[in-house]
Short mmCIF file of C-alpha atoms in Angstrom, two decimals:
data_model
loop_
_atom_site.label_atom_id
_atom_site.label_comp_id
_atom_site.label_asym_id
_atom_site.label_seq_id
_atom_site.Cartn_x
_atom_site.Cartn_y
_atom_site.Cartn_z
CA MET A 5 0.47 -11.69 29.00
CA ARG A 6 0.67 -8.25 27.43
CA ILE A 7 -2.61 -7.38 29.06
CA ILE A 8 -1.00 -7.38 32.50
CA PRO A 9 1.47 -4.51 31.97
CA THR A 10 -1.09 -2.56 30.03
CA THR A 11 -3.55 -2.88 32.86
CA LEU A 12 -0.95 -1.93 35.41
CA VAL A 13 0.11 1.17 33.53
CA LEU A 14 -3.44 2.24 32.85
CA ALA A 15 -4.37 1.75 36.48
CA GLY A 16 -1.41 3.85 37.50
CA VAL A 17 -2.18 6.60 35.04
CA LEU A 18 -5.83 6.56 36.08
CA VAL A 19 -5.01 6.87 39.72
CA GLY A 20 -2.59 9.69 39.03
CA ALA A 21 -4.79 11.54 36.57
CA THR A 22 -7.74 11.58 38.88
CA GLY A 23 -5.68 13.17 41.59
CA CYS A 24 -6.03 10.03 43.61
CA ASP A 25 -9.52 10.99 44.66
CA LEU A 26 -10.12 7.28 45.12
CA LEU A 27 -7.28 7.07 47.63
CA THR A 28 -6.65 8.57 51.00
CA ARG A 29 -4.61 11.74 50.72
CA VAL A 30 -2.12 11.99 53.54
CA MET A 31 -1.14 15.56 54.31
CA PRO A 32 2.49 16.49 54.97
CA TYR A 33 1.91 17.03 58.67
CA GLU A 34 0.56 13.46 58.90
CA ARG A 35 3.69 11.81 57.53
CA GLU A 36 5.82 11.47 60.60
CA ILE A 37 5.73 7.68 60.36
CA LEU A 38 6.14 7.56 56.58
CA ALA A 39 9.27 9.70 56.90
CA GLN A 40 10.99 7.28 59.27
CA PRO A 41 14.06 5.48 57.89
CA GLN A 42 12.57 2.02 58.23
CA MET A 43 9.70 2.98 55.88
CA GLN A 44 11.90 3.87 52.91
CA PHE A 45 12.17 1.64 49.83
CA GLY A 46 15.64 0.86 48.50
CA GLN A 47 17.52 1.32 51.74
CA SER A 48 20.84 -0.09 50.57
CA PRO A 49 21.44 0.69 46.89
CA GLN A 50 25.00 -0.66 46.86
CA ARG A 51 23.97 -3.89 48.50
CA GLY A 52 20.95 -4.13 46.22
CA ALA A 53 23.09 -3.76 43.11
CA PHE A 54 25.56 -6.39 44.30
CA GLU A 55 22.80 -8.84 45.19
CA ASN A 56 21.01 -8.39 41.90
CA HIS A 57 24.28 -8.95 40.08
CA THR A 58 24.49 -12.22 42.01
CA PHE A 59 20.88 -13.13 41.31
CA GLU A 60 21.27 -12.52 37.59
CA SER A 61 24.17 -14.96 37.47
CA ARG A 62 22.26 -17.64 39.38
CA GLU A 63 18.59 -17.18 38.39
CA GLY A 64 16.77 -16.80 35.11
CA ALA A 65 14.44 -14.01 36.19
CA ALA A 66 15.40 -10.35 36.48
CA GLY A 67 13.93 -6.90 36.95
CA GLY A 68 11.04 -5.51 38.92
CA ILE A 69 12.61 -5.62 42.37
CA GLY A 70 15.67 -3.70 43.46
CA GLU A 71 18.51 -2.17 41.52
CA GLU A 72 19.61 -3.08 38.02
CA GLY A 73 22.24 -5.80 38.05
CA GLY A 74 23.88 -6.68 34.75
CA GLY A 75 27.42 -6.06 33.66
CA CYS A 76 28.01 -9.73 33.03
CA GLY A 77 27.20 -12.21 30.33
CA CYS A 78 24.27 -13.56 32.30
CA ASN A 79 21.10 -14.64 30.56
CA MET B 4 34.89 -21.39 51.04
CA GLN B 5 38.15 -20.68 49.33
CA LEU B 6 39.47 -17.64 51.05
CA ILE B 7 42.92 -17.23 49.59
CA PRO B 8 44.93 -14.62 51.51
CA MET B 9 46.55 -13.32 48.37
CA THR B 10 43.17 -12.73 46.83
CA PHE B 11 41.94 -11.00 49.91
CA ALA B 12 44.96 -8.73 50.09
CA ARG B 13 44.74 -7.86 46.44
CA SER B 14 41.07 -6.99 46.83
CA TRP B 15 41.84 -4.52 49.57
CA MET B 16 44.67 -3.12 47.51
CA LEU B 17 42.23 -2.62 44.67
CA ALA B 18 39.84 -0.95 47.08
CA GLY B 19 42.58 1.44 48.07
CA VAL B 20 43.33 2.25 44.47
CA ALA B 21 39.64 2.86 43.92
CA VAL B 22 39.47 5.29 46.84
CA LEU B 23 42.49 7.20 45.58
CA ALA B 24 41.23 7.36 42.03
CA MET B 25 37.75 8.46 42.94
CA SER B 26 38.88 11.04 45.49
CA GLY B 27 40.75 12.95 42.86
CA VAL B 28 37.79 13.04 40.53
CA ALA B 29 35.41 14.03 43.25
CA GLN B 30 37.57 16.86 44.50
CA ALA B 31 37.51 18.46 41.09
CA ALA B 32 33.77 18.65 41.34
CA VAL B 33 33.60 20.02 44.85
CA ALA B 34 31.14 22.83 45.26
CA GLU B 35 28.94 24.02 48.05
CA GLY B 36 26.81 21.49 49.81
CA GLU B 37 27.36 18.29 51.67
CA ARG B 38 29.25 15.44 50.09
CA PHE B 39 28.37 11.83 50.82
CA GLU B 40 30.59 8.86 50.35
CA GLU B 41 29.42 5.29 50.63
CA ALA B 42 32.05 2.56 50.73
CA SER B 43 31.23 -1.12 50.89
CA PHE B 44 32.98 -4.43 50.80
CA PHE B 45 31.16 -7.59 49.81
CA ILE B 46 32.27 -11.19 49.90
CA TYR B 47 30.36 -13.84 48.02
CA SER B 48 31.21 -17.50 48.30
CA ASP B 49 29.41 -20.70 47.31
CA ASN B 50 30.00 -24.41 47.61
CA HIS B 51 30.99 -24.71 43.93
CA GLY B 52 34.26 -22.87 44.21
CA ASN B 53 33.13 -19.36 43.28
CA ASP B 54 34.48 -16.58 45.49
CA ILE B 55 33.97 -12.91 44.70
CA TYR B 56 35.47 -9.99 46.62
CA THR B 57 33.84 -6.70 45.77
CA PRO B 58 34.89 -3.28 47.02
CA LYS B 59 32.46 -0.55 45.98
CA ILE B 60 32.68 3.16 46.45
CA SER B 61 30.17 5.86 45.63
CA ILE B 62 30.58 9.61 46.06
CA THR B 63 27.67 12.01 45.74
CA GLN B 64 28.50 15.68 45.40
CA PRO B 65 25.70 18.30 45.41
CA TYR B 66 26.53 21.07 42.96
CA ALA B 67 23.34 23.10 42.85
CA GLU B 68 19.98 23.16 44.53
CA SER B 69 18.42 19.69 44.33
CA SER B 70 21.13 18.52 41.94
CA SER B 71 24.03 16.20 42.43
CA LEU B 72 26.81 14.29 40.75
CA ASN B 73 27.46 10.69 41.68
CA LEU B 74 30.62 8.80 40.83
CA GLY B 75 30.87 5.11 41.53
CA LEU B 76 33.36 2.32 41.12
CA THR B 77 32.83 -1.38 41.63
CA ILE B 78 35.60 -3.95 41.43
CA ASP B 79 34.92 -7.66 41.40
CA ALA B 80 37.90 -9.87 42.16
CA ILE B 81 36.67 -13.29 41.08
CA THR B 82 38.29 -16.51 42.12
CA ALA B 83 37.48 -19.82 40.46
CA ALA B 84 34.59 -18.49 38.42
CA SER B 85 34.89 -21.55 36.21
CA ARG B 86 33.23 -24.73 37.21
CA HIS B 87 36.02 -27.15 37.76
CA VAL B 88 33.62 -30.04 37.82
CA ASP B 89 31.00 -31.09 35.33
CA ARG B 90 27.34 -31.85 35.59
CA PHE B 91 27.81 -35.58 36.03
CA ALA B 92 31.11 -36.19 37.73
CA ASN B 93 33.88 -34.45 39.56
CA THR B 94 36.61 -34.83 37.01
CA ARG B 95 35.50 -33.10 33.82
CA ILE B 96 34.60 -29.59 32.89
CA ASP B 97 31.35 -28.75 31.18
CA THR B 98 31.53 -25.02 31.52
CA LEU B 99 34.67 -23.05 31.06
CA SER B 100 34.75 -19.33 31.53
CA GLY B 101 37.48 -16.98 30.53
CA ALA B 102 37.95 -16.21 34.18
CA SER B 103 39.69 -19.49 34.73
CA GLY B 104 42.49 -18.94 32.31
CA GLY B 105 42.10 -22.62 31.67
CA GLY B 106 42.81 -23.87 35.13
CA GLU B 107 43.05 -23.15 38.80
CA GLN B 108 45.60 -20.66 39.99
CA GLU B 109 46.52 -18.58 42.97
CA GLY B 110 44.82 -15.26 43.50
CA PRO B 111 41.86 -13.85 41.60
CA ASP B 112 41.31 -15.44 38.24
CA GLU B 113 39.68 -12.35 36.91
CA VAL B 114 39.01 -8.74 37.90
CA ARG B 115 36.00 -6.81 36.68
CA TYR B 116 36.00 -3.00 36.75
CA ASN B 117 32.74 -1.09 36.67
CA PRO B 118 32.94 2.73 36.87
CA THR B 119 29.70 4.72 36.76
CA ILE B 120 28.77 8.40 36.43
CA GLN B 121 25.30 9.61 37.34
CA LEU B 122 23.80 13.12 37.28
CA THR B 123 20.58 14.04 39.07
CA HIS B 124 18.69 17.29 38.50
CA GLY B 125 15.85 18.40 40.73
CA LEU B 126 12.74 19.33 38.78
CA GLN B 127 11.17 22.74 39.12
CA GLY B 128 8.41 24.45 37.21
CA PRO B 129 5.31 23.32 35.38
CA ILE B 130 5.66 19.56 35.64
CA GLY B 131 6.26 19.51 39.35
CA ASP B 132 8.52 20.59 42.14
CA GLY B 133 9.26 17.23 43.68
CA GLY B 134 10.73 15.20 40.89
CA ASP B 135 14.16 14.39 39.54
CA ILE B 136 15.74 13.69 36.21
CA THR B 137 18.64 11.27 36.41
CA TYR B 138 20.96 10.15 33.65
CA GLY B 139 24.31 8.50 33.48
CA VAL B 140 26.68 6.03 31.94
CA SER B 141 28.25 2.79 33.07
CA TYR B 142 31.12 0.72 31.76
CA SER B 143 32.05 -2.76 32.85
CA LYS B 144 35.17 -4.58 31.67
CA GLU B 145 36.40 -8.04 32.47
CA LEU B 146 38.61 -10.51 30.72
CA ASP B 147 36.13 -11.63 28.09
CA TYR B 148 33.06 -9.40 28.47
CA VAL B 149 32.41 -5.67 28.07
CA ALA B 150 29.14 -4.05 29.08
CA ARG B 151 28.35 -0.44 28.20
CA THR B 152 25.14 1.25 29.28
CA VAL B 153 23.50 4.64 29.16
CA ASN B 154 20.54 5.28 31.40
CA ALA B 155 17.97 7.97 31.99
CA GLY B 156 15.08 8.24 34.39
CA LEU B 157 12.36 10.63 35.49
CA THR B 158 10.53 10.65 38.80
CA TRP B 159 7.63 12.99 39.30
CA ASP B 160 5.86 13.71 42.60
CA PHE B 161 2.30 14.94 42.49
CA ASN B 162 -0.98 14.69 44.35
CA LEU B 163 0.53 16.60 47.29
CA HIS B 164 3.50 14.22 47.19
CA ASN B 165 1.24 11.24 47.78
CA THR B 166 2.02 9.79 44.37
CA THR B 167 5.30 9.35 42.53
CA LEU B 168 5.54 8.18 38.94
CA GLY B 169 8.88 6.93 37.68
CA VAL B 170 9.98 5.99 34.18
CA SER B 171 13.48 4.90 33.27
CA ALA B 172 15.45 3.21 30.54
CA VAL B 173 18.81 1.46 30.42
CA ILE B 174 20.33 0.83 27.00
CA GLY B 175 23.10 -1.75 27.02
CA ARG B 176 25.56 -2.60 24.24
CA ASP B 177 27.71 -5.52 25.30
CA TYR B 178 30.06 -7.93 23.64
CA TRP B 179 31.94 -11.13 24.35
CA THR B 180 35.53 -11.68 23.36
CA PRO B 181 35.95 -15.39 24.15
CA SER B 182 39.32 -15.91 25.76
CA ILE B 183 39.57 -19.65 25.58
CA GLY B 184 38.05 -22.60 23.80
CA TYR B 185 36.47 -23.04 20.40
CA TYR B 186 35.35 -19.44 19.91
CA LYS B 187 38.67 -17.87 20.88
CA GLY B 188 40.02 -15.75 18.06
CA LYS B 189 36.76 -15.91 16.14
CA GLY B 190 35.80 -12.31 16.80
CA ASN B 191 33.55 -10.42 19.19
CA ARG B 192 30.01 -11.55 19.79
CA ALA B 193 27.66 -8.61 20.37
CA ARG B 194 24.65 -8.55 22.63
CA ASN B 195 22.13 -5.75 23.10
CA ASN B 196 20.33 -5.54 26.42
CA ASP B 197 17.71 -2.80 26.81
CA SER B 198 15.57 -2.35 29.92
CA TYR B 199 12.53 -0.11 30.46
CA THR B 200 10.81 0.44 33.80
CA VAL B 201 7.62 2.16 34.88
CA ASP B 202 6.84 2.43 38.56
CA LEU B 203 4.12 4.07 40.58
CA THR B 204 4.54 4.73 44.30
CA GLN B 205 1.43 5.60 46.26
CA VAL B 206 0.88 6.58 49.89
CA ILE B 207 -1.98 4.39 51.06
CA ASP B 208 -2.43 5.82 54.54
CA ASP B 209 -0.25 7.41 57.20
CA GLU B 210 1.40 4.05 57.95
CA THR B 211 1.46 2.33 54.56
CA ILE B 212 3.07 2.96 51.22
CA ALA B 213 2.90 0.77 48.12
CA GLN B 214 4.68 0.57 44.77
CA LEU B 215 3.83 -1.08 41.45
CA VAL B 216 6.66 -1.83 39.03
CA TRP B 217 6.71 -3.05 35.45
CA ASN B 218 10.04 -3.84 33.86
CA HIS B 219 10.41 -4.87 30.23
CA ARG B 220 13.70 -6.05 28.72
CA ASN B 221 14.63 -6.71 25.14
CA MET B 222 17.73 -8.74 24.42
CA ASN B 223 19.11 -9.58 21.02
CA GLY B 224 22.34 -10.72 19.46
CA TYR B 225 24.54 -13.52 20.75
CA LEU B 226 22.65 -14.67 23.85
CA ALA B 227 24.48 -17.93 24.48
CA ASP B 228 27.47 -18.55 26.68
CA PRO B 229 30.45 -19.24 24.38
CA TYR B 230 31.86 -21.81 26.80
CA TYR B 231 28.85 -23.86 27.80
CA LEU B 232 28.87 -27.45 26.58
CA ILE B 233 26.00 -29.89 26.13
CA TYR B 234 26.97 -33.54 26.05
CA LEU B 235 25.54 -35.98 23.51
CA PHE B 236 23.86 -39.19 24.60
CA PRO B 237 24.40 -42.04 22.15
CA THR B 238 20.77 -43.13 22.46
CA ALA B 239 17.67 -41.62 23.95
CA GLY B 240 17.34 -42.34 27.61
CA SER B 241 20.93 -43.31 28.22
CA ALA B 242 22.07 -43.15 31.78
CA VAL B 243 24.08 -40.07 32.55
CA ASN B 244 27.05 -42.17 33.55
CA ASN B 245 27.28 -43.53 30.03
CA ILE B 246 27.94 -40.26 28.27
CA TYR B 247 31.05 -40.14 26.19
CA GLN B 248 34.21 -38.41 27.21
CA PRO B 249 35.29 -35.64 24.87
CA LEU B 250 37.68 -37.28 22.43
CA ASN B 251 41.26 -36.59 23.43
CA ASN B 252 39.92 -34.13 26.00
CA THR B 253 40.53 -31.32 23.55
CA TRP B 254 38.19 -28.36 23.53
CA SER B 255 38.20 -28.05 19.77
CA ASP B 256 36.71 -31.53 19.49
CA THR B 257 33.01 -31.23 18.72
CA GLN B 258 32.21 -34.91 18.32
CA GLN B 259 30.75 -35.71 21.73
CA TRP B 260 29.31 -32.38 22.72
CA ARG B 261 27.84 -29.23 21.31
CA PHE B 262 27.88 -25.61 22.39
CA GLU B 263 24.53 -24.44 23.65
CA GLN B 264 22.29 -22.88 21.03
CA MET B 265 20.06 -19.94 21.96
CA PRO B 266 17.49 -17.89 20.09
CA GLY B 267 18.74 -14.51 18.91
CA THR B 268 16.11 -12.54 20.78
CA ARG B 269 14.56 -12.59 24.21
CA SER B 270 11.64 -10.52 25.48
CA ARG B 271 11.33 -10.38 29.26
CA ASP B 272 8.70 -8.87 31.56
CA ALA B 273 8.65 -8.51 35.33
CA TYR B 274 5.66 -7.24 37.31
CA ALA B 275 6.17 -6.41 40.94
CA ILE B 276 4.32 -4.93 43.87
CA GLN B 277 5.92 -3.99 47.14
CA VAL B 278 4.34 -2.65 50.29
CA ALA B 279 5.91 -1.05 53.35
CA ARG B 280 3.77 -1.17 56.48
CA HIS B 281 4.55 0.35 59.85
CA LEU B 282 4.04 -2.04 62.74
CA PRO B 283 2.83 -1.15 66.26
CA TRP B 284 6.23 -1.71 67.88
CA ASP B 285 7.79 0.85 65.54
CA ALA B 286 9.20 -1.70 63.11
CA ALA B 287 8.41 -1.70 59.40
CA LEU B 288 7.62 -4.74 57.26
CA HIS B 289 8.45 -4.58 53.56
CA VAL B 290 6.99 -7.32 51.38
CA ALA B 291 7.55 -7.54 47.62
CA TYR B 292 6.14 -10.00 45.11
CA ARG B 293 7.38 -10.37 41.54
CA TYR B 294 6.00 -12.35 38.66
CA TYR B 295 8.40 -12.83 35.78
CA THR B 296 7.81 -14.28 32.32
CA ASP B 297 9.69 -14.34 29.02
CA ASP B 298 9.29 -15.72 25.53
CA TRP B 299 11.80 -18.50 26.20
CA GLY B 300 9.18 -20.10 28.44
CA LEU B 301 10.75 -19.24 31.79
CA THR B 302 8.33 -18.07 34.47
CA SER B 303 9.19 -17.19 38.04
CA HIS B 304 7.59 -16.14 41.32
CA THR B 305 9.58 -14.25 43.94
CA VAL B 306 8.62 -13.07 47.42
CA ASP B 307 11.13 -10.85 49.18
CA SER B 308 10.45 -9.58 52.70
CA HIS B 309 12.43 -7.35 55.02
CA LEU B 310 11.68 -6.47 58.62
CA TYR B 311 13.38 -3.27 59.76
CA GLN B 312 13.52 -2.86 63.50
CA PRO B 313 14.93 0.39 64.94
CA VAL B 314 17.16 -0.13 67.94
CA GLY B 315 17.72 2.78 70.29
CA GLU B 316 18.10 6.28 68.89
CA SER B 317 19.74 5.57 65.57
CA ASP B 318 20.53 1.89 65.03
CA MET B 319 18.61 -0.46 62.76
CA MET B 320 18.33 -4.23 62.63
CA GLU B 321 17.14 -5.91 59.44
CA PHE B 322 15.83 -9.43 58.95
CA ARG B 323 15.34 -10.77 55.47
CA LEU B 324 13.53 -13.76 53.99
CA ARG B 325 13.39 -14.31 50.23
CA TYR B 326 11.84 -17.16 48.27
CA MET B 327 12.12 -17.68 44.54
CA THR B 328 10.97 -20.44 42.25
CA GLN B 329 11.22 -20.69 38.50
CA LYS B 330 10.20 -22.97 35.65
CA ALA B 331 12.82 -23.90 33.06
CA VAL B 332 13.07 -22.42 29.61
CA ASP B 333 11.35 -24.51 26.94
CA PHE B 334 14.62 -25.77 25.48
CA TRP B 335 16.46 -26.72 28.68
CA VAL B 336 18.09 -30.14 28.47
CA GLN B 337 20.40 -32.14 30.68
CA GLY B 338 22.01 -33.67 27.63
CA LEU B 339 21.21 -34.19 23.98
CA SER B 340 19.85 -37.56 22.97
CA VAL B 341 21.24 -38.74 19.67
CA PRO B 342 18.97 -41.13 17.74
CA ALA B 343 20.27 -44.68 17.51
CA ASN B 344 20.62 -44.50 13.75
CA SER B 345 22.70 -41.38 13.96
CA THR B 346 26.29 -40.85 14.95
CA THR B 347 27.78 -38.53 17.47
CA VAL B 348 30.07 -37.13 14.80
CA THR B 349 27.27 -35.82 12.63
CA PRO B 350 24.15 -36.23 14.71
CA THR B 351 20.77 -35.68 13.18
CA GLY B 352 17.53 -34.82 14.84
CA LEU B 353 18.95 -32.36 17.33
CA PRO B 354 16.61 -29.55 18.41
CA GLN B 355 17.18 -26.05 17.07
CA TYR B 356 17.85 -24.59 20.52
CA TYR B 357 19.23 -26.23 23.64
CA THR B 358 20.93 -25.23 26.86
CA GLY B 359 21.89 -26.94 30.10
CA ASP B 360 22.64 -23.69 31.92
CA ASP B 361 21.51 -24.27 35.49
CA LYS B 362 20.20 -20.73 35.94
CA LEU B 363 17.79 -21.33 33.07
CA GLY B 364 16.54 -24.62 34.51
CA ALA B 365 13.85 -25.19 37.10
CA LEU B 366 14.99 -24.19 40.55
CA THR B 367 13.89 -23.03 43.95
CA ALA B 368 15.88 -20.75 46.23
CA ILE B 369 15.40 -19.55 49.76
CA ARG B 370 17.51 -16.83 51.33
CA PHE B 371 17.92 -15.57 54.87
CA GLY B 372 19.64 -12.37 55.91
CA LEU B 373 20.53 -10.49 59.07
CA HIS B 374 21.98 -6.98 59.05
CA TYR B 375 22.77 -4.39 61.68
CA THR B 376 23.38 -0.70 61.07
CA TRP B 377 24.95 1.62 63.58
CA GLY B 378 23.89 5.21 63.02
CA PHE B 379 26.23 7.86 64.34
CA THR B 380 25.02 11.27 63.29
CA ALA B 381 22.35 13.73 64.25
CA GLU B 382 20.63 16.03 61.78
CA THR B 383 23.79 17.85 60.77
CA PRO B 384 27.30 16.50 60.45
CA SER B 385 28.57 19.37 62.58
CA GLU B 386 26.52 18.12 65.50
CA PRO B 387 27.09 14.41 65.69
CA ASP B 388 25.49 12.68 68.58
CA ARG B 389 28.23 10.12 69.03
CA GLY B 390 31.78 9.46 67.96
CA PHE B 391 33.73 9.05 64.75
CA VAL B 392 34.27 12.69 63.89
CA TRP B 393 37.52 13.93 62.44
CA GLU B 394 39.10 17.12 61.27
CA ASP B 395 41.36 16.15 58.48
CA THR B 396 43.90 18.10 56.51
CA SER B 397 45.77 15.12 55.14
CA TRP B 398 46.19 14.08 51.55
CA PHE B 399 42.43 13.71 51.12
CA ASP B 400 42.07 17.39 52.06
CA TRP B 401 38.56 16.75 53.17
CA SER B 402 38.61 19.08 56.09
CA THR B 403 35.84 17.73 58.27
CA GLY B 404 33.99 14.50 58.17
CA VAL B 405 31.82 12.23 60.14
CA VAL B 406 30.92 8.59 59.94
CA ASP B 407 27.19 8.59 59.29
CA SER B 408 26.59 4.89 59.62
CA ILE B 409 28.21 1.47 59.45
CA SER B 410 26.33 -1.64 58.40
CA VAL B 411 27.37 -5.25 58.75
CA GLY B 412 25.37 -8.15 57.37
CA TYR B 413 25.29 -11.78 56.37
CA GLU B 414 23.00 -13.61 53.96
CA TYR B 415 22.69 -17.30 53.19
CA GLN B 416 20.95 -18.82 50.19
CA GLN B 417 20.11 -22.43 49.54
CA GLN B 418 19.23 -23.23 45.96
CA THR B 419 17.78 -26.55 44.88
CA ASP B 420 16.88 -27.89 41.51
CA PRO B 421 14.12 -30.47 41.34
CA GLN B 422 14.72 -31.03 37.62
CA LYS B 423 18.29 -32.19 37.88
CA ASN B 424 19.70 -35.05 39.85
CA ASP B 425 23.33 -34.14 39.87
CA ILE B 426 25.93 -32.13 41.66
CA TYR B 427 24.20 -28.83 40.85
CA SER B 428 21.14 -29.81 42.82
CA GLY B 429 22.34 -27.85 45.83
CA TYR B 430 23.93 -24.42 45.69
CA GLN B 431 24.81 -22.93 49.04
CA MET B 432 25.74 -19.27 48.86
CA HIS B 433 27.15 -17.01 51.52
CA GLN B 434 27.32 -13.22 51.40
CA LEU B 435 29.07 -10.95 53.83
CA ASN B 436 28.89 -7.20 53.57
CA ILE B 437 30.16 -4.17 55.41
CA THR B 438 29.16 -0.67 54.39
CA GLY B 439 30.17 2.73 55.69
CA VAL B 440 28.46 6.01 54.86
CA PHE B 441 30.53 9.14 55.37
CA LYS B 442 29.60 12.81 55.21
CA PHE B 443 32.04 15.58 54.40
#
């Protein structure tokens, strides 16, 4: 499974290093919609941290989505 | 739902103490700029007797251009964290946590304190003008568990702010001090928990943004729960109703059960992608998918979706649907089968590792949520567009403030376990939250 993170990271670095020529470049004056509150990731950090604390005490998976939980003896 | 008034009152009292304590610290750091405070209160309750009341407060104080100091405090008042029933019947205990103090009681069984300090510096110069460096510390203390973390992270905007690369690390040094049962008085049990994250956020077009995340965690040390018991079956395939009672019902008796045994290391990886897409009626749909795997054999798929619908000028409604499924760790057992030619006193043929912890077993969970946020402010706090403004010279000495927003929400989760046919096959969890954001 190590190939998956490696591929992800390399893809990310590639996209960044090439200046995202492969992707559409949205200029600042075109970002009215992207700047709207409903488009932002991580809208409720406090709620996210509480929920992930709950998830980590009830589920075996962790990480990747949302805030870090932890602070308990959860596996 | 065990809502004990005394617990509730004590939680609010703790919240008040938190506000007082944090206000003093924050005032010492006051400088120019606009201060934000976010205060929340969460209630968690499930159908297995666990109730948690959590006041949280966070104060962010800008102290220079693009830089800020954040102070946070979380308090968990936990009631009945122990399972007062066992896996097979309603009269025994198979998991005992220090929170119980050994039995049910009035009020919170345990209180967890979690202060945090976080500094953020805006980046300027050769590596970019749109990034941040963030670092901080966190400390969490409860009756039998201490968690200490340091964290650092870098975000870097480039490609005309169309791309953001983030890297972060959280180094955790924790330890158990078992407060009851066999391991009580036998010293601390240390656990290291380190987490590393790389994320890449990319603007796809003028209505879509996407993010890739890779999180890797290394755990080592004492990774078991010092209270969790696995019962012994006298012969393979015995019916669960035939398991032995612990002799004399004493927790030092190890004849009919064993403490769970875990490997000393765990390597965990989570890969996630999330996309935010603007919809024609001005709503936004956020969909995230996570694949998780670790070297204990647990794999998991999670889909988490949020629909944000603006209402009027400044309100927001949020709908949530989350689905998660996971496969058990390789050494999950419901009980330990003891060969017929062995004895339960000195059993032979037991596996090296075993656990019956329900969160490490196979399970499926679905979660629904509904939240509403009232927004109260315009662009500047001095020009609010509706209500909740004050000029205050009281003991807070925060001269002018405005309520920026108030959110109220409810979430419900149903968790089922196809692997187990017992009382843990159905968790029902409820979460209530109220959050206020204030500007000063």
